[in-house]
Each structure stands twice: as structure tokens, then as C-alpha cells.
PDB file of C-alpha atoms and ligand atoms in Angstrom:
ATOM      1  CA  MET A 300     -10.266  15.225 -12.447  1.00 59.00           C
ATOM      2  CA  THR A 301      -9.461  13.639  -9.603  1.00 77.00           C
ATOM      3  CA  GLU A 302      -7.322  15.394  -6.136  1.00 94.00           C
ATOM      4  CA  CYS A 303      -5.926  11.484  -4.489  1.00 98.00           C
ATOM      5  CA  ILE A 304      -2.435  11.965  -5.075  1.00 98.00           C
ATOM      6  CA  PHE A 305      -2.278   7.830  -5.213  1.00 98.00           C
ATOM      7  CA  CYS A 306      -5.171   8.466  -8.347  1.00 98.00           C
ATOM      8  CA  LYS A 307      -2.485  10.843 -10.224  1.00 98.00           C
ATOM      9  CA  ILE A 308       0.970   7.805  -9.109  1.00 98.00           C
ATOM     10  CA  VAL A 309      -1.352   5.404 -10.857  1.00 98.00           C
ATOM     11  CA  GLN A 310      -2.044   7.811 -14.309  1.00 97.00           C
ATOM     12  CA  GLY A 311       1.266   8.994 -14.220  1.00 97.00           C
ATOM     13  CA  GLN A 312       0.080  12.206 -13.425  1.00 97.00           C
ATOM     14  CA  ILE A 313       3.367  12.026 -10.241  1.00 97.00           C
ATOM     15  CA  PRO A 314       6.208  10.160 -10.125  1.00 98.00           C
ATOM     16  CA  CYS A 315       6.771   6.471  -8.022  1.00 98.00           C
ATOM     17  CA  GLN A 316       9.646   4.317  -7.514  1.00 98.00           C
ATOM     18  CA  LYS A 317       7.547   1.977  -9.109  1.00 98.00           C
ATOM     19  CA  ILE A 318       8.660  -1.865  -7.760  1.00 98.00           C
ATOM     20  CA  TYR A 319       5.091  -3.821  -9.942  1.00 98.00           C
ATOM     21  CA  GLU A 320       2.130  -3.014 -11.474  1.00 98.00           C
ATOM     22  CA  ASP A 321      -0.705  -4.992 -13.328  1.00 98.00           C
ATOM     23  CA  ASP A 322      -3.895  -4.436 -15.033  1.00 98.00           C
ATOM     24  CA  GLU A 323      -4.969  -3.966 -11.161  1.00 98.00           C
ATOM     25  CA  LEU A 324      -2.515  -3.368  -9.355  1.00 98.00           C
ATOM     26  CA  LEU A 325       0.349  -1.099  -8.564  1.00 98.00           C
ATOM     27  CA  ALA A 326       2.905  -0.654  -6.543  1.00 98.00           C
ATOM     28  CA  PHE A 327       5.793   1.403  -5.034  1.00 98.00           C
ATOM     29  CA  HIS A 328       8.188   3.341  -2.042  1.00 98.00           C
ATOM     30  CA  ASP A 329       6.630   4.701   0.537  1.00 98.00           C
ATOM     31  CA  ILE A 330       8.475   8.672  -0.104  1.00 98.00           C
ATOM     32  CA  HIS A 331       8.639   8.073   4.032  1.00 98.00           C
ATOM     33  CA  PRO A 332       9.944   4.998   4.528  1.00 98.00           C
ATOM     34  CA  ALA A 333       9.293   3.370   8.291  1.00 97.00           C
ATOM     35  CA  ALA A 334      11.234   0.995   8.159  1.00 97.00           C
ATOM     36  CA  PRO A 335      14.213   0.028   6.115  1.00 97.00           C
ATOM     37  CA  VAL A 336      12.529  -1.636   3.252  1.00 98.00           C
ATOM     38  CA  HIS A 337       8.583   0.902   2.180  1.00 98.00           C
ATOM     39  CA  PHE A 338       6.580  -0.185  -0.025  1.00 98.00           C
ATOM     40  CA  MET A 339       3.058   0.328  -0.601  1.00 98.00           C
ATOM     41  CA  ILE A 340       0.230  -2.036  -2.693  1.00 98.00           C
ATOM     42  CA  ILE A 341      -2.540  -0.074  -3.818  1.00 98.00           C
ATOM     43  CA  PRO A 342      -5.141  -0.833  -6.652  1.00 98.00           C
ATOM     44  CA  LYS A 343      -5.568   1.139  -9.026  1.00 98.00           C
ATOM     45  CA  LYS A 344      -8.944   1.655  -8.780  1.00 98.00           C
ATOM     46  CA  HIS A 345      -9.927   4.375  -6.663  1.00 98.00           C
ATOM     47  CA  VAL A 346     -11.692   3.075  -3.073  1.00 97.00           C
ATOM     48  CA  ASP A 347     -11.030   5.023  -0.051  1.00 98.00           C
ATOM     49  CA  SER A 348     -10.317   2.383   1.722  1.00 98.00           C
ATOM     50  CA  LEU A 349     -11.065  -1.147   3.506  1.00 98.00           C
ATOM     51  CA  SER A 350     -13.832   0.087   5.093  1.00 98.00           C
ATOM     52  CA  GLN A 351     -15.723   0.905   1.508  1.00 97.00           C
ATOM     53  CA  CYS A 352     -14.602  -1.971  -0.583  1.00 98.00           C
ATOM     54  CA  GLN A 353     -17.745  -4.326  -0.689  1.00 97.00           C
ATOM     55  CA  ALA A 354     -18.064  -7.986  -1.299  1.00 98.00           C
ATOM     56  CA  GLU A 355     -16.932  -6.936  -5.678  1.00 98.00           C
ATOM     57  CA  ASP A 356     -13.780  -6.221  -4.330  1.00 98.00           C
ATOM     58  CA  GLN A 357     -12.486  -9.392  -2.634  1.00 98.00           C
ATOM     59  CA  ALA A 358     -10.716 -10.837  -5.380  1.00 98.00           C
ATOM     60  CA  LEU A 359      -8.655  -7.689  -5.775  1.00 98.00           C
ATOM     61  CA  LEU A 360      -8.337  -7.866  -2.340  1.00 98.00           C
ATOM     62  CA  GLY A 361      -6.883 -11.174  -2.516  1.00 98.00           C
ATOM     63  CA  LYS A 362      -4.767 -10.619  -5.288  1.00 98.00           C
ATOM     64  CA  MET A 363      -2.732  -7.230  -2.640  1.00 98.00           C
ATOM     65  CA  LEU A 364      -2.321  -9.465   0.062  1.00 98.00           C
ATOM     66  CA  LEU A 365      -0.875 -12.419  -2.443  1.00 98.00           C
ATOM     67  CA  GLN A 366       1.731 -10.177  -4.138  1.00 98.00           C
ATOM     68  CA  ALA A 367       2.846  -9.242  -0.192  1.00 98.00           C
ATOM     69  CA  PRO A 368       5.118 -11.915  -0.106  1.00 98.00           C
ATOM     70  CA  ARG A 369       5.983 -12.020  -3.401  1.00 98.00           C
ATOM     71  CA  LEU A 370       6.769  -8.150  -3.830  1.00 98.00           C
ATOM     72  CA  ALA A 371       8.186  -9.310   0.306  1.00 98.00           C
ATOM     73  CA  GLN A 372      10.927 -11.277  -0.765  1.00 98.00           C
ATOM     74  CA  GLN A 373      12.255  -9.329  -4.296  1.00 97.00           C
ATOM     75  CA  THR A 374      13.120  -6.653  -1.894  1.00 98.00           C
ATOM     76  CA  GLY A 375      14.836  -8.400   0.454  1.00 98.00           C
ATOM     77  CA  LEU A 376      12.732  -8.456   3.121  1.00 98.00           C
ATOM     78  CA  GLN A 377      13.711 -12.986   3.590  1.00 96.00           C
ATOM     79  CA  GLN A 378      12.817 -12.697   7.153  1.00 96.00           C
ATOM     80  CA  GLY A 379       9.925 -11.802   7.093  1.00 98.00           C
ATOM     81  CA  PHE A 380       7.198  -8.225   7.200  1.00 98.00           C
ATOM     82  CA  ARG A 381       5.273  -5.886   8.209  1.00 98.00           C
ATOM     83  CA  THR A 382       1.534  -5.357   6.852  1.00 98.00           C
ATOM     84  CA  VAL A 383      -0.200  -2.757   8.061  1.00 98.00           C
ATOM     85  CA  ILE A 384      -3.239  -1.051   6.251  1.00 98.00           C
ATOM     86  CA  ASN A 385      -4.903   2.134   7.998  1.00 98.00           C
ATOM     87  CA  THR A 386      -8.447   2.362   7.571  1.00 98.00           C
ATOM     88  CA  GLY A 387     -10.355   5.985   8.322  1.00 98.00           C
ATOM     89  CA  ARG A 388      -9.418   8.996  10.371  1.00 97.00           C
ATOM     90  CA  GLY A 389      -9.229   6.806  13.650  1.00 98.00           C
ATOM     91  CA  GLY A 390      -6.802   3.933  11.635  1.00 97.00           C
ATOM     92  CA  GLY A 391      -3.822   7.063  11.463  1.00 97.00           C
ATOM     93  CA  GLN A 392      -5.179   6.720   7.328  1.00 98.00           C
ATOM     94  CA  GLU A 393      -3.972   9.928   6.278  1.00 98.00           C
ATOM     95  CA  VAL A 394      -4.475   9.530   2.223  1.00 98.00           C
ATOM     96  CA  PHE A 395      -7.865   7.548   1.487  1.00 98.00           C
ATOM     97  CA  HIS A 396      -6.496   5.312  -2.012  1.00 98.00           C
ATOM     98  CA  LEU A 397      -6.322   1.316   0.050  1.00 98.00           C
ATOM     99  CA  HIS A 398      -3.589   0.565  -0.134  1.00 98.00           C
ATOM    100  CA  VAL A 399      -1.421  -1.621   2.174  1.00 98.00           C
ATOM    101  CA  HIS A 400       2.238  -0.671   3.941  1.00 98.00           C
ATOM    102  CA  ILE A 401       4.772  -3.411   3.791  1.00 98.00           C
ATOM    103  CA  LEU A 402       7.409  -2.575   5.256  1.00 98.00           C
ATOM    104  CA  GLY A 403      11.407  -4.442   6.761  1.00 98.00           C
ATOM    105  CA  GLY A 404      14.524  -5.370   6.969  1.00 97.00           C
ATOM    106  CA  GLY A 405      16.654  -5.881   9.915  1.00 91.00           C
ATOM    107  CA  VAL A 406      13.865  -7.067  13.102  1.00 94.00           C
ATOM    108  CA  LEU A 407      11.350  -4.643  14.041  1.00 95.00           C
ATOM    109  CA  PRO A 408      10.046  -3.165  16.977  1.00 94.00           C
ATOM    110  CA  PRO A 409       6.263  -4.844  17.586  1.00 93.00           C
ATOM    111  CA  LEU A 410       3.417  -2.848  18.239  1.00 92.00           C
ATOM    112  CA  GLN A 411       3.746   0.010  20.309  1.00 87.00           C
ATOM    113  CA  THR A 412       1.979  -1.176  23.363  1.00 89.00           C
ATOM    114  CA  ASN A 413      -1.268   1.171  25.025  1.00 86.00           C
ATOM    115  CA  LYS A 414       1.036   0.517  29.018  1.00 77.00           C
TER     116      LYS A 414
HETATM  117  P1  LIG B  23      -2.222   6.218   5.343  1.00 67.06           P
HETATM  118  O1  LIG B  23      -1.200   7.056   6.309  1.00 67.06           O
HETATM  119  O2  LIG B  23      -1.450   4.879   5.810  1.00 67.06           O
HETATM  120  O3  LIG B  23      -3.008   6.544   4.620  1.00 67.06           O
HETATM  121  O4  LIG B  23      -0.653   5.767   4.047  1.00 67.06           O
HETATM  122  C1  LIG B  23      -0.045   7.249   3.548  1.00 67.06           C
HETATM  123  C2  LIG B  23       1.166   7.426   2.844  1.00 67.06           C
HETATM  124  O5  LIG B  23       1.326   7.505   1.612  1.00 67.06           O
HETATM  125  C3  LIG B  23       2.615   8.114   3.527  1.00 67.06           C
HETATM  126  O6  LIG B  23       3.248   6.213   5.291  1.00 67.06           O
HETATM  127  C4  LIG B  23       3.618   8.676   3.110  1.00 67.06           C
HETATM  128  O7  LIG B  23       4.227   9.203   3.775  1.00 67.06           O
HETATM  129  C5  LIG B  23       2.473   8.031   2.039  1.00 67.06           C
HETATM  130  N1  LIG B  23       2.805   9.160   0.568  1.00 67.06           N
HETATM  131  C6  LIG B  23       2.142  10.123   0.535  1.00 67.06           C
HETATM  132  N2  LIG B  23       2.405  10.678  -0.738  1.00 67.06           N
HETATM  133  C7  LIG B  23       3.307   9.881  -1.138  1.00 67.06           C
HETATM  134  C8  LIG B  23       3.756   9.861  -3.068  1.00 67.06           C
HETATM  135  N3  LIG B  23       3.909  10.103  -3.530  1.00 67.06           N
HETATM  136  N4  LIG B  23       4.367   8.966  -2.962  1.00 67.06           N
HETATM  137  C9  LIG B  23       4.849   7.647  -1.851  1.00 67.06           C
HETATM  138  N5  LIG B  23       4.801   7.667  -0.978  1.00 67.06           N
HETATM  139  C10 LIG B  23       3.583   8.778  -1.221  1.00 67.06           C
HETATM  140 ZN1  LIG B  24      -7.157   6.913  -5.878  1.00 67.06          ZN
END
């Protein structure tokens, strides 16, 4: 039994607001949106984070990124969007199943500086 919350979503044990699915990927809205539109694209196979990806994951990573503009278009983000991949504790990652955040709606504020 996996304890990974995103694996449970993939397996249908936890509901999600799905926006896209194919044999390798799932995209769903973030439960705590940080922007007017906030969803994420995840691989169905469990990978802890970007740091754990291997050469064999190259096509999967490309597929995830190529879905981003397509799904952004579908969810009304014609003016653009932000992609974020938090990696490891230092990167602020909280769910250790690889995911790409897509955020948008209006004009997003700049990234915080260290000032
Ligand atoms: P990260 O900090 O990059 O690991 O992001 C994890 C994200 O997963 C956070 O933005 C959470 O709001 C989101 N999240 C956690 N549980 C769920 C869930 N059950 N459904 C949708 N999003 C979730
Ligand atoms: Zn998982």
C-alpha cells in the first residue's frame, strides 16, 4: 500500500478535479490554489522528485512540459502562465511525487527577491 497522496489520486482512492489524463500523465487542480488558476501535471508512475529522474525519464519529462501550454490554453491562460517544480525540502517540496505546477490568471507578481 502506497502512502503517496498523488499515487492515491492516480489510483482513484482520493478524488481530484481532473483536467487531463492519458496513459502516462494526470493533471488536476491544486486543492489550495496559489493563483486564480493553479493546477499540476504529474506522471502516473511514482518518482519522488526531479532529482530522482533518470535518463529513461527524458521523454516523460518532455511530455509533461509539452502538456503545460496546451492545458494552460484550455484553462483560460491565453496571456501566459508560470511553471514551478519544487525539488526537495530546500526547494519547498511538500508532496514527494514529481509534479509541475501551472499557475496563472491576471498578471502574476514577480518572484520574491532576497532583498
Ligand atoms: P509542493 O510544495 O510543490 O510539493 O506542492 C504540493 C501541492 O500539492 C500543494 O500546492 C498542495 O496544495 C497540493 N495538494 C496536496 N494535496 C492535494 C490534493 N489532495 N489534491 C490536490 N492538490 C493537493
Ligand atoms: Zn506517488
